[in-house]
Amino acid sequence: MATALTIYFLLATTVHPWYLTTLLALTVMSNFRFTIAWTGLAILTYAAYRTSTYQESLWLVALEYSIVFIWLIIELYVYRQRQRAVNVKLKYT
């Protein structure tokens, strides 16, 4: 369920910070911490409200999503390495 929600939010055109609370609740007890980083970085979306005319800073959005993507890729890589180590260990015991 967390995977489906992550994909949905990554493809969504609008993700308000409070939308991420469901994803955070699903992943808080797992080994994946990208959601915690994402909820912390979601505060950057409020920078669009700093002036009376609503204007989204695409640099901040790119920064936010770049950090989330990099964090997610690193966590997936580490997860796969741990799974391989466990499989090798089980194979030789």
mmCIF file of N, CA and C in Angstrom:
data_model
loop_
_atom_site.group_PDB
_atom_site.id
_atom_site.type_symbol
_atom_site.label_atom_id
_atom_site.label_comp_id
_atom_site.label_asym_id
_atom_site.label_seq_id
_atom_site.Cartn_x
_atom_site.Cartn_y
_atom_site.Cartn_z
ATOM 1 N N MET A 1 0.824 -1.186 0.000
ATOM 2 C CA MET A 1 0.000 0.000 0.000
ATOM 3 C C MET A 1 0.876 1.262 0.000
ATOM 4 N N ALA A 2 1.970 1.196 0.736
ATOM 5 C CA ALA A 2 2.879 2.343 0.766
ATOM 6 C C ALA A 2 3.502 2.580 -0.600
ATOM 7 N N THR A 3 3.810 1.526 -1.309
ATOM 8 C CA THR A 3 4.386 1.663 -2.651
ATOM 9 C C THR A 3 3.400 2.318 -3.604
ATOM 10 N N ALA A 4 2.158 1.881 -3.561
ATOM 11 C CA ALA A 4 1.132 2.463 -4.435
ATOM 12 C C ALA A 4 0.909 3.942 -4.109
ATOM 13 N N LEU A 5 0.869 4.267 -2.836
ATOM 14 C CA LEU A 5 0.656 5.656 -2.437
ATOM 15 C C LEU A 5 1.856 6.525 -2.803
ATOM 16 N N THR A 6 3.054 5.981 -2.684
ATOM 17 C CA THR A 6 4.254 6.722 -3.074
ATOM 18 C C THR A 6 4.233 7.027 -4.566
ATOM 19 N N ILE A 7 3.927 6.033 -5.362
ATOM 20 C CA ILE A 7 3.857 6.248 -6.814
ATOM 21 C C ILE A 7 2.780 7.269 -7.152
ATOM 22 N N TYR A 8 1.633 7.160 -6.495
ATOM 23 C CA TYR A 8 0.547 8.115 -6.737
ATOM 24 C C TYR A 8 0.990 9.542 -6.424
ATOM 25 N N PHE A 9 1.629 9.739 -5.275
ATOM 26 C CA PHE A 9 2.060 11.087 -4.903
ATOM 27 C C PHE A 9 3.182 11.605 -5.787
ATOM 28 N N LEU A 10 4.062 10.728 -6.223
ATOM 29 C CA LEU A 10 5.139 11.177 -7.105
ATOM 30 C C LEU A 10 4.619 11.585 -8.473
ATOM 31 N N LEU A 11 3.499 11.020 -8.892
ATOM 32 C CA LEU A 11 2.922 11.360 -10.192
ATOM 33 C C LEU A 11 1.829 12.432 -10.107
ATOM 34 N N ALA A 12 1.418 12.781 -8.905
ATOM 35 C CA ALA A 12 0.340 13.758 -8.732
ATOM 36 C C ALA A 12 0.828 15.168 -9.070
ATOM 37 N N THR A 13 -0.070 15.965 -9.600
ATOM 38 C CA THR A 13 0.294 17.344 -9.929
ATOM 39 C C THR A 13 0.296 18.245 -8.707
ATOM 40 N N THR A 14 -0.504 17.909 -7.714
ATOM 41 C CA THR A 14 -0.568 18.691 -6.492
ATOM 42 C C THR A 14 -0.480 17.759 -5.295
ATOM 43 N N VAL A 15 0.508 18.012 -4.445
ATOM 44 C CA VAL A 15 0.656 17.236 -3.211
ATOM 45 C C VAL A 15 0.801 18.230 -2.073
ATOM 46 N N HIS A 16 -0.268 18.405 -1.334
ATOM 47 C CA HIS A 16 -0.210 19.265 -0.160
ATOM 48 C C HIS A 16 0.503 18.506 0.955
ATOM 49 N N PRO A 17 1.192 19.215 1.832
ATOM 50 C CA PRO A 17 1.957 18.538 2.882
ATOM 51 C C PRO A 17 1.135 17.579 3.743
ATOM 52 N N TRP A 18 -0.109 17.903 3.996
ATOM 53 C CA TRP A 18 -0.919 17.016 4.849
ATOM 54 C C TRP A 18 -1.339 15.742 4.128
ATOM 55 N N TYR A 19 -1.204 15.696 2.812
ATOM 56 C CA TYR A 19 -1.485 14.453 2.081
ATOM 57 C C TYR A 19 -0.495 13.350 2.462
ATOM 58 N N LEU A 20 0.704 13.757 2.834
ATOM 59 C CA LEU A 20 1.758 12.802 3.125
ATOM 60 C C LEU A 20 1.597 12.105 4.471
ATOM 61 N N THR A 21 0.648 12.535 5.285
ATOM 62 C CA THR A 21 0.495 11.921 6.609
ATOM 63 C C THR A 21 0.081 10.459 6.518
ATOM 64 N N THR A 22 -0.735 10.107 5.547
ATOM 65 C CA THR A 22 -1.122 8.704 5.371
ATOM 66 C C THR A 22 0.088 7.868 5.001
ATOM 67 N N LEU A 23 0.896 8.359 4.081
ATOM 68 C CA LEU A 23 2.109 7.655 3.683
ATOM 69 C C LEU A 23 3.082 7.563 4.851
ATOM 70 N N LEU A 24 3.181 8.606 5.614
ATOM 71 C CA LEU A 24 4.047 8.596 6.792
ATOM 72 C C LEU A 24 3.589 7.555 7.802
ATOM 73 N N ALA A 25 2.293 7.474 8.025
ATOM 74 C CA ALA A 25 1.757 6.484 8.965
ATOM 75 C C ALA A 25 2.027 5.057 8.485
ATOM 76 N N LEU A 26 2.016 4.836 7.183
ATOM 77 C CA LEU A 26 2.265 3.501 6.642
ATOM 78 C C LEU A 26 3.732 3.088 6.717
ATOM 79 N N THR A 27 4.634 4.045 6.652
ATOM 80 C CA THR A 27 6.055 3.706 6.571
ATOM 81 C C THR A 27 6.856 4.002 7.835
ATOM 82 N N VAL A 28 6.241 4.562 8.829
ATOM 83 C CA VAL A 28 7.005 4.976 10.005
ATOM 84 C C VAL A 28 7.629 3.780 10.743
ATOM 85 N N MET A 29 7.014 2.625 10.684
ATOM 86 C CA MET A 29 7.555 1.451 11.368
ATOM 87 C C MET A 29 8.382 0.563 10.430
ATOM 88 N N SER A 30 8.657 1.022 9.232
ATOM 89 C CA SER A 30 9.464 0.252 8.289
ATOM 90 C C SER A 30 10.900 0.767 8.311
ATOM 91 N N ASN A 31 11.728 0.177 7.483
ATOM 92 C CA ASN A 31 13.115 0.612 7.379
ATOM 93 C C ASN A 31 13.283 1.806 6.452
ATOM 94 N N PHE A 32 12.225 2.203 5.781
ATOM 95 C CA PHE A 32 12.300 3.306 4.831
ATOM 96 C C PHE A 32 12.029 4.632 5.527
ATOM 97 N N ARG A 33 12.936 5.569 5.345
ATOM 98 C CA ARG A 33 12.826 6.874 6.002
ATOM 99 C C ARG A 33 12.627 8.020 5.018
ATOM 100 N N PHE A 34 12.464 7.707 3.726
ATOM 101 C CA PHE A 34 12.293 8.781 2.748
ATOM 102 C C PHE A 34 11.025 9.580 3.004
ATOM 103 N N THR A 35 10.017 8.941 3.574
ATOM 104 C CA THR A 35 8.763 9.648 3.845
ATOM 105 C C THR A 35 8.949 10.702 4.928
ATOM 106 N N ILE A 36 9.775 10.401 5.907
ATOM 107 C CA ILE A 36 10.054 11.384 6.956
ATOM 108 C C ILE A 36 10.764 12.588 6.351
ATOM 109 N N ALA A 37 11.714 12.327 5.477
ATOM 110 C CA ALA A 37 12.406 13.427 4.793
ATOM 111 C C ALA A 37 11.437 14.219 3.919
ATOM 112 N N TRP A 38 10.558 13.507 3.228
ATOM 113 C CA TRP A 38 9.598 14.165 2.336
ATOM 114 C C TRP A 38 8.648 15.070 3.120
ATOM 115 N N THR A 39 8.161 14.593 4.245
ATOM 116 C CA THR A 39 7.259 15.435 5.036
ATOM 117 C C THR A 39 7.988 16.652 5.591
ATOM 118 N N GLY A 40 9.267 16.495 5.904
ATOM 119 C CA GLY A 40 10.038 17.650 6.345
ATOM 120 C C GLY A 40 10.283 18.640 5.221
ATOM 121 N N LEU A 41 10.537 18.135 4.033
ATOM 122 C CA LEU A 41 10.791 19.002 2.884
ATOM 123 C C LEU A 41 9.518 19.615 2.311
ATOM 124 N N ALA A 42 8.375 19.061 2.646
ATOM 125 C CA ALA A 42 7.106 19.583 2.122
ATOM 126 C C ALA A 42 6.847 21.014 2.574
ATOM 127 N N ILE A 43 7.527 21.438 3.607
ATOM 128 C CA ILE A 43 7.378 22.813 4.081
ATOM 129 C C ILE A 43 7.842 23.799 3.007
ATOM 130 N N LEU A 44 8.735 23.350 2.131
ATOM 131 C CA LEU A 44 9.210 24.225 1.057
ATOM 132 C C LEU A 44 8.085 24.654 0.116
ATOM 133 N N THR A 45 7.011 23.876 0.052
ATOM 134 C CA THR A 45 5.910 24.250 -0.836
ATOM 135 C C THR A 45 5.190 25.508 -0.363
ATOM 136 N N TYR A 46 5.315 25.832 0.910
ATOM 137 C CA TYR A 46 4.675 27.044 1.420
ATOM 138 C C TYR A 46 5.392 28.319 1.000
ATOM 139 N N ALA A 47 6.559 28.200 0.382
ATOM 140 C CA ALA A 47 7.271 29.375 -0.110
ATOM 141 C C ALA A 47 6.478 30.078 -1.207
ATOM 142 N N ALA A 48 5.569 29.380 -1.839
ATOM 143 C CA ALA A 48 4.747 29.990 -2.895
ATOM 144 C C ALA A 48 3.821 31.054 -2.322
ATOM 145 N N TYR A 49 3.549 31.004 -1.047
ATOM 146 C CA TYR A 49 2.620 31.947 -0.423
ATOM 147 C C TYR A 49 3.326 33.152 0.197
ATOM 148 N N ARG A 50 4.600 33.349 -0.089
ATOM 149 C CA ARG A 50 5.338 34.447 0.536
ATOM 150 C C ARG A 50 4.968 35.811 -0.038
ATOM 151 N N THR A 51 4.361 35.839 -1.205
ATOM 152 C CA THR A 51 3.894 37.102 -1.794
ATOM 153 C C THR A 51 2.386 37.039 -1.982
ATOM 154 N N SER A 52 1.789 38.191 -2.224
ATOM 155 C CA SER A 52 0.335 38.221 -2.400
ATOM 156 C C SER A 52 -0.101 37.523 -3.684
ATOM 157 N N THR A 53 0.755 37.522 -4.694
ATOM 158 C CA THR A 53 0.460 36.769 -5.920
ATOM 159 C C THR A 53 1.082 35.386 -5.786
ATOM 160 N N TYR A 54 0.252 34.394 -5.913
ATOM 161 C CA TYR A 54 0.715 33.008 -5.772
ATOM 162 C C TYR A 54 1.642 32.672 -6.925
ATOM 163 N N GLN A 55 2.899 32.338 -6.588
ATOM 164 C CA GLN A 55 3.856 31.970 -7.623
ATOM 165 C C GLN A 55 4.751 30.851 -7.083
ATOM 166 N N GLU A 56 4.653 29.706 -7.726
ATOM 167 C CA GLU A 56 5.417 28.530 -7.311
ATOM 168 C C GLU A 56 6.866 28.667 -7.761
ATOM 169 N N SER A 57 7.786 28.428 -6.850
ATOM 170 C CA SER A 57 9.206 28.435 -7.191
ATOM 171 C C SER A 57 9.594 27.032 -7.640
ATOM 172 N N LEU A 58 9.802 26.875 -8.930
ATOM 173 C CA LEU A 58 10.124 25.558 -9.467
ATOM 174 C C LEU A 58 11.492 25.068 -9.014
ATOM 175 N N TRP A 59 12.371 25.980 -8.624
ATOM 176 C CA TRP A 59 13.659 25.567 -8.079
ATOM 177 C C TRP A 59 13.482 24.861 -6.745
ATOM 178 N N LEU A 60 12.592 25.367 -5.920
ATOM 179 C CA LEU A 60 12.343 24.713 -4.630
ATOM 180 C C LEU A 60 11.657 23.368 -4.822
ATOM 181 N N VAL A 61 10.737 23.298 -5.759
ATOM 182 C CA VAL A 61 10.058 22.027 -6.044
ATOM 183 C C VAL A 61 11.071 21.007 -6.569
ATOM 184 N N ALA A 62 11.946 21.444 -7.464
ATOM 185 C CA ALA A 62 12.975 20.549 -7.996
ATOM 186 C C ALA A 62 13.925 20.093 -6.891
ATOM 187 N N LEU A 63 14.276 20.994 -6.001
ATOM 188 C CA LEU A 63 15.141 20.633 -4.878
ATOM 189 C C LEU A 63 14.464 19.606 -3.980
ATOM 190 N N GLU A 64 13.208 19.853 -3.651
ATOM 191 C CA GLU A 64 12.455 18.939 -2.792
ATOM 192 C C GLU A 64 12.374 17.537 -3.396
ATOM 193 N N TYR A 65 11.936 17.454 -4.630
ATOM 194 C CA TYR A 65 11.765 16.149 -5.253
ATOM 195 C C TYR A 65 13.092 15.473 -5.578
ATOM 196 N N SER A 66 14.123 16.240 -5.863
ATOM 197 C CA SER A 66 15.441 15.645 -6.101
ATOM 198 C C SER A 66 15.956 14.959 -4.842
ATOM 199 N N ILE A 67 15.822 15.629 -3.713
ATOM 200 C CA ILE A 67 16.257 15.034 -2.449
ATOM 201 C C ILE A 67 15.439 13.789 -2.136
ATOM 202 N N VAL A 68 14.134 13.857 -2.342
ATOM 203 C CA VAL A 68 13.272 12.696 -2.070
ATOM 204 C C VAL A 68 13.640 11.530 -2.994
ATOM 205 N N PHE A 69 13.824 11.786 -4.286
ATOM 206 C CA PHE A 69 14.198 10.724 -5.236
ATOM 207 C C PHE A 69 15.542 10.095 -4.870
ATOM 208 N N ILE A 70 16.528 10.933 -4.587
ATOM 209 C CA ILE A 70 17.852 10.412 -4.232
ATOM 210 C C ILE A 70 17.774 9.572 -2.964
ATOM 211 N N TRP A 71 17.053 10.071 -1.964
ATOM 212 C CA TRP A 71 16.898 9.346 -0.709
ATOM 213 C C TRP A 71 16.208 8.002 -0.952
ATOM 214 N N LEU A 72 15.163 8.005 -1.745
ATOM 215 C CA LEU A 72 14.430 6.773 -2.044
ATOM 216 C C LEU A 72 15.301 5.769 -2.790
ATOM 217 N N ILE A 73 16.049 6.230 -3.767
ATOM 218 C CA ILE A 73 16.918 5.339 -4.529
ATOM 219 C C ILE A 73 17.998 4.729 -3.638
ATOM 220 N N ILE A 74 18.577 5.535 -2.771
ATOM 221 C CA ILE A 74 19.589 5.020 -1.846
ATOM 222 C C ILE A 74 18.976 3.983 -0.910
ATOM 223 N N GLU A 75 17.792 4.262 -0.382
ATOM 224 C CA GLU A 75 17.153 3.309 0.523
ATOM 225 C C GLU A 75 16.775 2.013 -0.190
ATOM 226 N N LEU A 76 16.316 2.105 -1.422
ATOM 227 C CA LEU A 76 16.010 0.893 -2.182
ATOM 228 C C LEU A 76 17.266 0.087 -2.475
ATOM 229 N N TYR A 77 18.361 0.768 -2.775
ATOM 230 C CA TYR A 77 19.629 0.082 -3.021
ATOM 231 C C TYR A 77 20.102 -0.638 -1.755
ATOM 232 N N VAL A 78 20.070 0.044 -0.629
ATOM 233 C CA VAL A 78 20.486 -0.565 0.637
ATOM 234 C C VAL A 78 19.578 -1.734 0.988
ATOM 235 N N TYR A 79 18.290 -1.590 0.753
ATOM 236 C CA TYR A 79 17.342 -2.676 1.035
ATOM 237 C C TYR A 79 17.656 -3.911 0.188
ATOM 238 N N ARG A 80 17.930 -3.705 -1.096
ATOM 239 C CA ARG A 80 18.254 -4.834 -1.977
ATOM 240 C C ARG A 80 19.561 -5.501 -1.569
ATOM 241 N N GLN A 81 20.536 -4.711 -1.136
ATOM 242 C CA GLN A 81 21.798 -5.286 -0.687
ATOM 243 C C GLN A 81 21.604 -6.130 0.572
ATOM 244 N N ARG A 82 20.787 -5.665 1.480
ATOM 245 C CA ARG A 82 20.488 -6.447 2.692
ATOM 246 C C ARG A 82 19.765 -7.735 2.349
ATOM 247 N N GLN A 83 18.827 -7.663 1.415
ATOM 248 C CA GLN A 83 18.096 -8.867 1.004
ATOM 249 C C GLN A 83 19.037 -9.872 0.357
ATOM 250 N N ARG A 84 19.946 -9.407 -0.465
ATOM 251 C CA ARG A 84 20.912 -10.302 -1.099
ATOM 252 C C ARG A 84 21.814 -10.958 -0.056
ATOM 253 N N ALA A 85 22.228 -10.194 0.932
ATOM 254 C CA ALA A 85 23.095 -10.735 1.989
ATOM 255 C C ALA A 85 22.357 -11.808 2.779
ATOM 256 N N VAL A 86 21.090 -11.576 3.067
ATOM 257 C CA VAL A 86 20.296 -12.560 3.795
ATOM 258 C C VAL A 86 20.106 -13.808 2.950
ATOM 259 N N ASN A 87 19.830 -13.639 1.670
ATOM 260 C CA ASN A 87 19.638 -14.790 0.782
ATOM 261 C C ASN A 87 20.916 -15.611 0.650
ATOM 262 N N VAL A 88 22.058 -14.962 0.553
ATOM 263 C CA VAL A 88 23.326 -15.678 0.457
ATOM 264 C C VAL A 88 23.589 -16.412 1.755
ATOM 265 N N LYS A 89 23.314 -15.745 2.865
ATOM 266 C CA LYS A 89 23.526 -16.361 4.175
ATOM 267 C C LYS A 89 22.642 -17.589 4.346
ATOM 268 N N LEU A 90 21.387 -17.499 3.942
ATOM 269 C CA LEU A 90 20.474 -18.638 4.044
ATOM 270 C C LEU A 90 20.871 -19.760 3.100
ATOM 271 N N LYS A 91 21.435 -19.397 1.965
ATOM 272 C CA LYS A 91 21.821 -20.400 0.981
ATOM 273 C C LYS A 91 22.969 -21.271 1.483
ATOM 274 N N TYR A 92 23.888 -20.681 2.233
ATOM 275 C CA TYR A 92 25.066 -21.411 2.680
ATOM 276 C C TYR A 92 24.952 -21.944 4.105
ATOM 277 N N THR A 93 23.797 -21.828 4.715
ATOM 278 C CA THR A 93 23.635 -22.407 6.063
ATOM 279 C C THR A 93 22.803 -23.639 6.035
#
